[in-house]
Coordinates of N, CA and C in Angstrom, one line a residue:
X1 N 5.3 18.1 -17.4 CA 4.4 17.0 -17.8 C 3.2 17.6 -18.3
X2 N 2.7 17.0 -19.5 CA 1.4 17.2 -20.2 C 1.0 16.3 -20.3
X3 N -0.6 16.4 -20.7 CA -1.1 15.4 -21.7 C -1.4 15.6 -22.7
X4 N -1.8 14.8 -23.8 CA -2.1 14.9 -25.4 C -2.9 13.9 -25.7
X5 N -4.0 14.6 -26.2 CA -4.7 13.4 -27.3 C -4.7 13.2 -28.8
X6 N -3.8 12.2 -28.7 CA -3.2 11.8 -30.3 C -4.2 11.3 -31.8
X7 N -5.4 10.8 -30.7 CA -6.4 10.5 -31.7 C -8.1 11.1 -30.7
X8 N -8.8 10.4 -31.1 CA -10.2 10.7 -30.4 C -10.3 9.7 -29.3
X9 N -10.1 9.0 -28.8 CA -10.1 7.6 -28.5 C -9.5 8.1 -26.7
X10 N -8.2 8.7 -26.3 CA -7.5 8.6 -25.4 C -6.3 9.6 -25.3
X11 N -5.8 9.9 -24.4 CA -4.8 10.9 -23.6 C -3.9 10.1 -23.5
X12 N -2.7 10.8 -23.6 CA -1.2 10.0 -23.0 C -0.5 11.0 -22.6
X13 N 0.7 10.4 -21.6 CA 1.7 11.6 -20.7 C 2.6 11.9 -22.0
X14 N 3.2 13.3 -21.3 CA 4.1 13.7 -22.4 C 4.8 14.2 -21.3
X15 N 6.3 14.4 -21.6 CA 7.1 15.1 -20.8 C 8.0 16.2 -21.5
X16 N 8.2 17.4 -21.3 CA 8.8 18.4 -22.2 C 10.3 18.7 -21.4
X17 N 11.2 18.7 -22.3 CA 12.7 19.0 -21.4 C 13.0 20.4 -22.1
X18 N 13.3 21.7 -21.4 CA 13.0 23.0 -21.5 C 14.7 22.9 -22.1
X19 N 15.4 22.5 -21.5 CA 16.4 22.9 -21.9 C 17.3 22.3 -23.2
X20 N 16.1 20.7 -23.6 CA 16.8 20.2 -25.0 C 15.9 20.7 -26.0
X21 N 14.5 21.5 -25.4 CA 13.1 21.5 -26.1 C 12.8 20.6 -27.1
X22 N 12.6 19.5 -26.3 CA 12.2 18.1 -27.0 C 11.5 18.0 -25.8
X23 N 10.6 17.2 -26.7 CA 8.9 16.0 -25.8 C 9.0 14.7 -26.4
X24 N 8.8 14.3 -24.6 CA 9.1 12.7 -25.1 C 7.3 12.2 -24.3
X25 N 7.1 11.0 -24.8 CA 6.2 10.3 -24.4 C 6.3 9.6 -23.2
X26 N 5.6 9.7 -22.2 CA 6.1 8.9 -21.1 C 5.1 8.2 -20.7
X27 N 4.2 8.0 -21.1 CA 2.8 6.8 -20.8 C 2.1 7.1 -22.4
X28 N 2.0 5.7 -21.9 CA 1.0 4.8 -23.6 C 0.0 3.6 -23.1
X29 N -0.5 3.8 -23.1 CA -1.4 2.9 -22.1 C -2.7 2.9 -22.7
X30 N -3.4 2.0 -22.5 CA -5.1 1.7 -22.9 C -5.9 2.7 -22.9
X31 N -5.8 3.4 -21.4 CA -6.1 4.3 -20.7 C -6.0 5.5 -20.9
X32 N -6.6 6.6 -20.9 CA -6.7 8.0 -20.3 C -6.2 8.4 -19.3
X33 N -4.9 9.0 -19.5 CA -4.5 9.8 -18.0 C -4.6 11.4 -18.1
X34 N -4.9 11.8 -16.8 CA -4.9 13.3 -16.9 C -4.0 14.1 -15.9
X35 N -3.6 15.4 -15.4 CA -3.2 15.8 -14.5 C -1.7 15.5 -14.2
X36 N -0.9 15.0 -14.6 CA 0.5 14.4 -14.2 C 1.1 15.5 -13.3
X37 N 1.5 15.3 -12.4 CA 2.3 15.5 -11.8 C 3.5 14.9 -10.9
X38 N 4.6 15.9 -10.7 CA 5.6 14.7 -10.0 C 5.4 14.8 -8.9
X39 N 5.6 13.4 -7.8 CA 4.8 13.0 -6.5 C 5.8 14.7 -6.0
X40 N 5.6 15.0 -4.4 CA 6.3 15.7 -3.5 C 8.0 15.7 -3.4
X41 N 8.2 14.3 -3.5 CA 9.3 13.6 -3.0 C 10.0 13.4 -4.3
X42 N 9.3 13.7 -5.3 CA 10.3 13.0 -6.6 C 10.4 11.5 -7.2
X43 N 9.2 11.2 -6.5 CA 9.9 9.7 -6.5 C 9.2 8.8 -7.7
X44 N 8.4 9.7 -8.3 CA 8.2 9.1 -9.4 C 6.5 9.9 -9.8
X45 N 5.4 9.9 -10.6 CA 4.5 10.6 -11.0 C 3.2 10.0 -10.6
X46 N 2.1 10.9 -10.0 CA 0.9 11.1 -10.1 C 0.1 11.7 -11.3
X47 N -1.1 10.6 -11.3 CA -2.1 11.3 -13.0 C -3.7 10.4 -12.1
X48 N -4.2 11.1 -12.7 CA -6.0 10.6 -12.9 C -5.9 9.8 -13.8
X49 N -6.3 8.5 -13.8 CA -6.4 7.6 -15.2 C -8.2 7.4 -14.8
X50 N -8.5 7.6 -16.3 CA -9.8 6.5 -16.5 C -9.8 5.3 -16.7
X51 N -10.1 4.2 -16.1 CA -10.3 3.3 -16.0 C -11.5 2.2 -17.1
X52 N -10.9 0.9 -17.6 CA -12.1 0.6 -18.3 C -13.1 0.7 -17.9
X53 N -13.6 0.6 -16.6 CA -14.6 0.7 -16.0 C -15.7 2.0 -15.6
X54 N -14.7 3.1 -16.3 CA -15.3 5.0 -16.2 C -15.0 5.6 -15.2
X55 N -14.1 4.4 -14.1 CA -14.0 5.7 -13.1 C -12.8 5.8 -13.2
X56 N -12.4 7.5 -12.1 CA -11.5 8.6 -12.4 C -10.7 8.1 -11.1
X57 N -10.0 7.4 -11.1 CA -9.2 6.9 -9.9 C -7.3 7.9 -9.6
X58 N -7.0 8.0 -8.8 CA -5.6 8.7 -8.7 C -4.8 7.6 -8.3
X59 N -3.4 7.6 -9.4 CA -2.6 6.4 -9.0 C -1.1 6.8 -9.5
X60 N 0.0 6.4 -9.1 CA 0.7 7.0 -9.1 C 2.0 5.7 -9.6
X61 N 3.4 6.0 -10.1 CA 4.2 5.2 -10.9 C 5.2 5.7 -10.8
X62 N 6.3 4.7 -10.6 CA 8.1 5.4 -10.4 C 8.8 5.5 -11.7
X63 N 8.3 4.0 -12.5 CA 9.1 4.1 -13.6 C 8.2 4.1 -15.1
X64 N 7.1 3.5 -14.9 CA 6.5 2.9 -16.1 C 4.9 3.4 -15.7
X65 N 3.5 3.8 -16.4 CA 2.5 3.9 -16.2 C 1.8 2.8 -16.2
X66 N 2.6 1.5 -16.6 CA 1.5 0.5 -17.0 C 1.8 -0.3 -15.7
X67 N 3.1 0.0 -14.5 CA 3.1 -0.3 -13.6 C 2.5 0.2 -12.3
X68 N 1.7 1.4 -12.7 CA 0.7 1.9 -12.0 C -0.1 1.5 -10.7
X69 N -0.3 1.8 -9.4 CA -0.8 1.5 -8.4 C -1.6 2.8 -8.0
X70 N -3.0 2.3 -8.2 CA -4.1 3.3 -7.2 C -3.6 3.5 -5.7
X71 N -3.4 5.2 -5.3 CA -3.6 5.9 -4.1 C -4.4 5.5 -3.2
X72 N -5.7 6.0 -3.9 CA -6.6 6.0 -3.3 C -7.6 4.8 -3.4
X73 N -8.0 4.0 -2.4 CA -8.7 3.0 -2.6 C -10.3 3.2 -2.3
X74 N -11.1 2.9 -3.4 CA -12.6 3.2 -2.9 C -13.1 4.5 -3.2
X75 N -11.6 5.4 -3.9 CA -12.2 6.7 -4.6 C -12.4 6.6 -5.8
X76 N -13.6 6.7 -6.5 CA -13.7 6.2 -8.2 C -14.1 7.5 -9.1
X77 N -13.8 8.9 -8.6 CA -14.6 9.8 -9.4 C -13.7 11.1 -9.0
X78 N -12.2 10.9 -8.8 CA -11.3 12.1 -8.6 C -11.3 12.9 -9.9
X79 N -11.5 13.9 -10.4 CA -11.4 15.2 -11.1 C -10.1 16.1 -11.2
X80 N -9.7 16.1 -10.5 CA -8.6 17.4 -10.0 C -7.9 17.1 -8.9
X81 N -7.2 17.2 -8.5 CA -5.7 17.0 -7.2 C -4.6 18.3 -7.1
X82 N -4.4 18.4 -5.8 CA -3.2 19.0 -5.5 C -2.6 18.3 -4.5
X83 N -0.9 17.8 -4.7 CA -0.4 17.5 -3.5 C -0.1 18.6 -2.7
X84 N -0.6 18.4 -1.2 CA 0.0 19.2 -0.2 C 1.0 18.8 0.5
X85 N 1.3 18.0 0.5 CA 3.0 17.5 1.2 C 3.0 16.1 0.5
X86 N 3.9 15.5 1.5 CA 4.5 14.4 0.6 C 3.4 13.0 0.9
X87 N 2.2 13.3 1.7 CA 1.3 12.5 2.5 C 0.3 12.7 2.9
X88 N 0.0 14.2 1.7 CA -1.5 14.9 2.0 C -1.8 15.4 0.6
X89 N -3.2 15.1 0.1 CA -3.5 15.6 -1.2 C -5.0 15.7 -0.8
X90 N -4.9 16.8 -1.6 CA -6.4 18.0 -1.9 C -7.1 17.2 -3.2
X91 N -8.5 16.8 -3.1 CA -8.6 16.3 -4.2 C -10.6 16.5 -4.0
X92 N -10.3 17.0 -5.7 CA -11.9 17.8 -6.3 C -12.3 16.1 -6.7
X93 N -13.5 15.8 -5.6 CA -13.8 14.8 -6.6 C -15.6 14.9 -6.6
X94 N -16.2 14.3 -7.6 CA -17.6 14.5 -8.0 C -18.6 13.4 -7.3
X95 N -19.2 14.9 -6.4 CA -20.4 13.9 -5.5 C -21.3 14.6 -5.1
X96 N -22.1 14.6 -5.7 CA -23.1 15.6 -6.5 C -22.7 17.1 -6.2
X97 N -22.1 17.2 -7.3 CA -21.4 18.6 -7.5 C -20.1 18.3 -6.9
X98 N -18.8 19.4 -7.4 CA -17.3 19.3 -6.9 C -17.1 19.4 -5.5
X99 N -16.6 18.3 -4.9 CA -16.9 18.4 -3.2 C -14.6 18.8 -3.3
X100 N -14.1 19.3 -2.1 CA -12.8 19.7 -2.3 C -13.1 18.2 -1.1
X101 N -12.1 17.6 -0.8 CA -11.3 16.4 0.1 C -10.3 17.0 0.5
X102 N -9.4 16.5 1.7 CA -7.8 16.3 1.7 C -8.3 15.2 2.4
X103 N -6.7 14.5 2.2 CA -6.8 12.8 1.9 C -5.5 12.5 2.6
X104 N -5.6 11.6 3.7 CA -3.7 11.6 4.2 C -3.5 10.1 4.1
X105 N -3.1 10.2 3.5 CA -2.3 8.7 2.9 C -2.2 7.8 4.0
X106 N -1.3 8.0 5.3 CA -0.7 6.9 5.8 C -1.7 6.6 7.4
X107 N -2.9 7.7 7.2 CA -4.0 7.0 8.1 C -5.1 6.7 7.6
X108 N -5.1 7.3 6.1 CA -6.3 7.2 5.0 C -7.4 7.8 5.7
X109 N -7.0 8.7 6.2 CA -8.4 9.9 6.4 C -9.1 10.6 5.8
X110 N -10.1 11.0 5.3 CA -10.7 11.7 4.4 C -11.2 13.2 5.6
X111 N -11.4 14.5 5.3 CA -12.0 15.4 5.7 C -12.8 16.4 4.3
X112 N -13.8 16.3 4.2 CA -14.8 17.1 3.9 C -14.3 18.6 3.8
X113 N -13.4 19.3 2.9 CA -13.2 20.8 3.1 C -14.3 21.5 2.8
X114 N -15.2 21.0 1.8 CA -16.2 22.2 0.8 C -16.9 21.7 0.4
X115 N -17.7 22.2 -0.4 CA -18.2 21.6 -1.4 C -18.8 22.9 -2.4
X116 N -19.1 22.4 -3.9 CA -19.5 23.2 -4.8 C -18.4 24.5 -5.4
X117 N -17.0 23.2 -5.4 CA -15.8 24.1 -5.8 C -15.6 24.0 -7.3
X118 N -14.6 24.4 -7.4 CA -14.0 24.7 -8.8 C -13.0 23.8 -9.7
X119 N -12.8 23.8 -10.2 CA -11.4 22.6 -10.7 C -10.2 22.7 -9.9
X120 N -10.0 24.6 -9.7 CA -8.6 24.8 -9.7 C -7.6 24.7 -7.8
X121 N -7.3 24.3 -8.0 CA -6.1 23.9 -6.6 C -5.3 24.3 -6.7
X122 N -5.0 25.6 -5.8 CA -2.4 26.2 -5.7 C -2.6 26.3 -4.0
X123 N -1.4 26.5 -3.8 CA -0.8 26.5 -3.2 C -0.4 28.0 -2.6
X124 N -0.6 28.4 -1.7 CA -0.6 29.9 -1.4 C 0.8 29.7 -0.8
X125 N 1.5 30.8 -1.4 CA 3.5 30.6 -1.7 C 3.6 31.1 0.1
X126 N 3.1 32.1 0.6 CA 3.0 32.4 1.9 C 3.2 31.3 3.3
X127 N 1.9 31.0 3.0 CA 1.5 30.4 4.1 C 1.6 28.4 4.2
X128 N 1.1 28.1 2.6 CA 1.3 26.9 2.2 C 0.3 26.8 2.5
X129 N -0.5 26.9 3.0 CA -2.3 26.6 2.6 C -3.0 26.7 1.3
X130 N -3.8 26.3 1.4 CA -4.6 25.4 0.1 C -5.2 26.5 -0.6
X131 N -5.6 27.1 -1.5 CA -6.3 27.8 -2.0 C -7.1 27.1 -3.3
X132 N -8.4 27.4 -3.2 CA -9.5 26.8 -4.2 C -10.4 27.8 -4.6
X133 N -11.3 27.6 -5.6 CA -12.6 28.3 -6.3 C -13.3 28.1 -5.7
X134 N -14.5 28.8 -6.4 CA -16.1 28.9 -6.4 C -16.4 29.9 -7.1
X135 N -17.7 29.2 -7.7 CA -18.3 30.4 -8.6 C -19.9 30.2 -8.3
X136 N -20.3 31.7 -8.5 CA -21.3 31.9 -8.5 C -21.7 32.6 -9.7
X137 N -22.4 32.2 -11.2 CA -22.9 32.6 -12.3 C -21.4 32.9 -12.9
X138 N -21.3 34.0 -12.8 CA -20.1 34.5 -13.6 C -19.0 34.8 -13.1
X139 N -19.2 35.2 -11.7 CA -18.3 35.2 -10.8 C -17.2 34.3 -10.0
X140 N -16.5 34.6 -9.9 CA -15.6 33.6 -9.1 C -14.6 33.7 -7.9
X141 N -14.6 33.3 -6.9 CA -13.8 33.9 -6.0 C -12.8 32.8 -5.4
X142 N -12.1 33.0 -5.1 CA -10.9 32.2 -4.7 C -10.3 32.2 -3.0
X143 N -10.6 31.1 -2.4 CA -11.2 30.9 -1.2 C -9.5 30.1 -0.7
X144 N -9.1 30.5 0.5 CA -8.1 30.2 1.4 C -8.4 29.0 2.2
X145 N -8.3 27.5 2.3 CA -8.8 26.8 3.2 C -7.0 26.7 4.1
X146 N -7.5 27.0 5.3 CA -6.4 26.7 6.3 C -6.1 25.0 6.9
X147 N -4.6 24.7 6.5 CA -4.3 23.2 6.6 C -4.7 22.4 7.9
X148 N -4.5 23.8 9.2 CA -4.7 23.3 10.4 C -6.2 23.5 11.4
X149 N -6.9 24.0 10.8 CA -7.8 24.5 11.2 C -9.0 23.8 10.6
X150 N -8.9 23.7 9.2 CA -9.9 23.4 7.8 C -11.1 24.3 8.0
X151 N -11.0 26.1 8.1 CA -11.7 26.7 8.4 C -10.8 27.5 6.6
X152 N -12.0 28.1 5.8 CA -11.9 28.9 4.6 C -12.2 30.2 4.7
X153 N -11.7 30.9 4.5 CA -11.3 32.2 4.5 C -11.7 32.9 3.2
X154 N -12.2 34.3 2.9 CA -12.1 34.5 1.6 C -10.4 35.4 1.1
X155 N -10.3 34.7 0.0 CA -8.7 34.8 -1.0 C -8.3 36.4 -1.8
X156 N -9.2 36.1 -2.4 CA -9.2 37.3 -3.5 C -10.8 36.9 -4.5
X157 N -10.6 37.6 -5.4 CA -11.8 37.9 -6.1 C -10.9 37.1 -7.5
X158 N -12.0 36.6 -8.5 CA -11.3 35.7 -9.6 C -11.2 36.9 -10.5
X159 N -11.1 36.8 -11.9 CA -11.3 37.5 -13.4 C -12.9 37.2 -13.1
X160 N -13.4 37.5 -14.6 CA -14.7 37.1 -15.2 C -14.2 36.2 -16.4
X161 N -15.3 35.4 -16.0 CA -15.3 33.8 -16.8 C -13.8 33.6 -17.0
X162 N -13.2 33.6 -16.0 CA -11.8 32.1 -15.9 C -12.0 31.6 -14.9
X163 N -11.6 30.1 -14.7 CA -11.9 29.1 -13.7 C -10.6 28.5 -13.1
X164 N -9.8 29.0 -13.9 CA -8.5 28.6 -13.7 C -7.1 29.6 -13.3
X165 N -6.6 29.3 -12.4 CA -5.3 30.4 -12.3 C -4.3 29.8 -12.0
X166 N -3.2 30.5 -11.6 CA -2.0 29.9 -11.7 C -1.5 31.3 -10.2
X167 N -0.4 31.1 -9.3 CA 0.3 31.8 -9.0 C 1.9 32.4 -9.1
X168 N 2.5 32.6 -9.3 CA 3.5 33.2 -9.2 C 4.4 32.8 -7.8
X169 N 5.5 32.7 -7.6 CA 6.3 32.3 -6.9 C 6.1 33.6 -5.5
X170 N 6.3 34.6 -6.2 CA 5.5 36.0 -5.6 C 4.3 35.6 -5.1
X171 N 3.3 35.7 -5.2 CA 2.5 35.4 -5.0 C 1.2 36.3 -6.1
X172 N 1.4 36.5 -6.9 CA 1.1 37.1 -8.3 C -0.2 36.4 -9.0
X173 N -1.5 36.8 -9.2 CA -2.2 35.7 -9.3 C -2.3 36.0 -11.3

């Protein structure tokens, strides 16, 4: 899943199939979506939409985007997400400066992991704990928050000037 912006105006989902290498369109909507992902479970996709209203809400759809239902209720400024299970999501949202959340769906609890993080959210292949940024000037370091504990640990050290990484199934940064 991608997004694309086809004009100046707005973003829409795109979905790539590796093995026919064909992209198809999978949301067309008023709206701006960003981030797509497929839920834990499969059960259909997560994205950030902007809203007419400007805010950055996380909502999620089985078959259609325009059938769309907000997650999160009362969150209006999500940036960035990672799902951690199928009932737990890590989510960068903007409150004065990138604060990190995790968010549990089915008691709607919020916990405060950080704040003055980075965009980027994986998933440490090891342990399955959360790993997130921070930068200082030009630096960046990549910080371990523990699922059970919500105690942060330092990860590894970033590049210079990237904000973004990816891991490796290895654990390969």
């Amino acid at each position: 899943l991608y997004v694309v912006m086809e004009d100046t105006i707005q973003t829409d989902i795109y979905s790539y199939n590796i093995e026919k290498k064909v992209s198809l369109k999978t949301a067309s909507t008023p709206e701006s979506e960003y981030s797509p992902n497929y839920l834990k479970d499969e059960s259909g996709i997560s994205m950030v939409r902007v809203d007419n209203d400007k805010a950055q809400r996380l909502y999620k759809y089985e078959t259609t985007p325009q059938n769309a239902e907000v997650i999160i209720e009362g969150v209006d400024s999500v940036g960035y997400y990672k799902w951690i299970n199928d009932t737990t999501v890590a989510l960068v949202v903007l409150n004065n400066g990138l604060e990190l959340n995790i968010y549990e769906i089915y008691t709607q609890q919020f916990i405060v992991a950080a704040k003055n993080v980075g965009r980027c959210l994986l998933t440490d292949p090891e342990s399955g704990n959360l790993i997130y940024t921070v930068s200082s000037g030009e630096e960046t370091s990549l910080m371990l928050l523990n699922l059970e504990t919500f105690e942060s640990d330092f990860y590894c050290k970033g590049f210079k000037q990237s904000k973004d990484y990816i891991l490796t199934s290895s654990g390969e940064l």
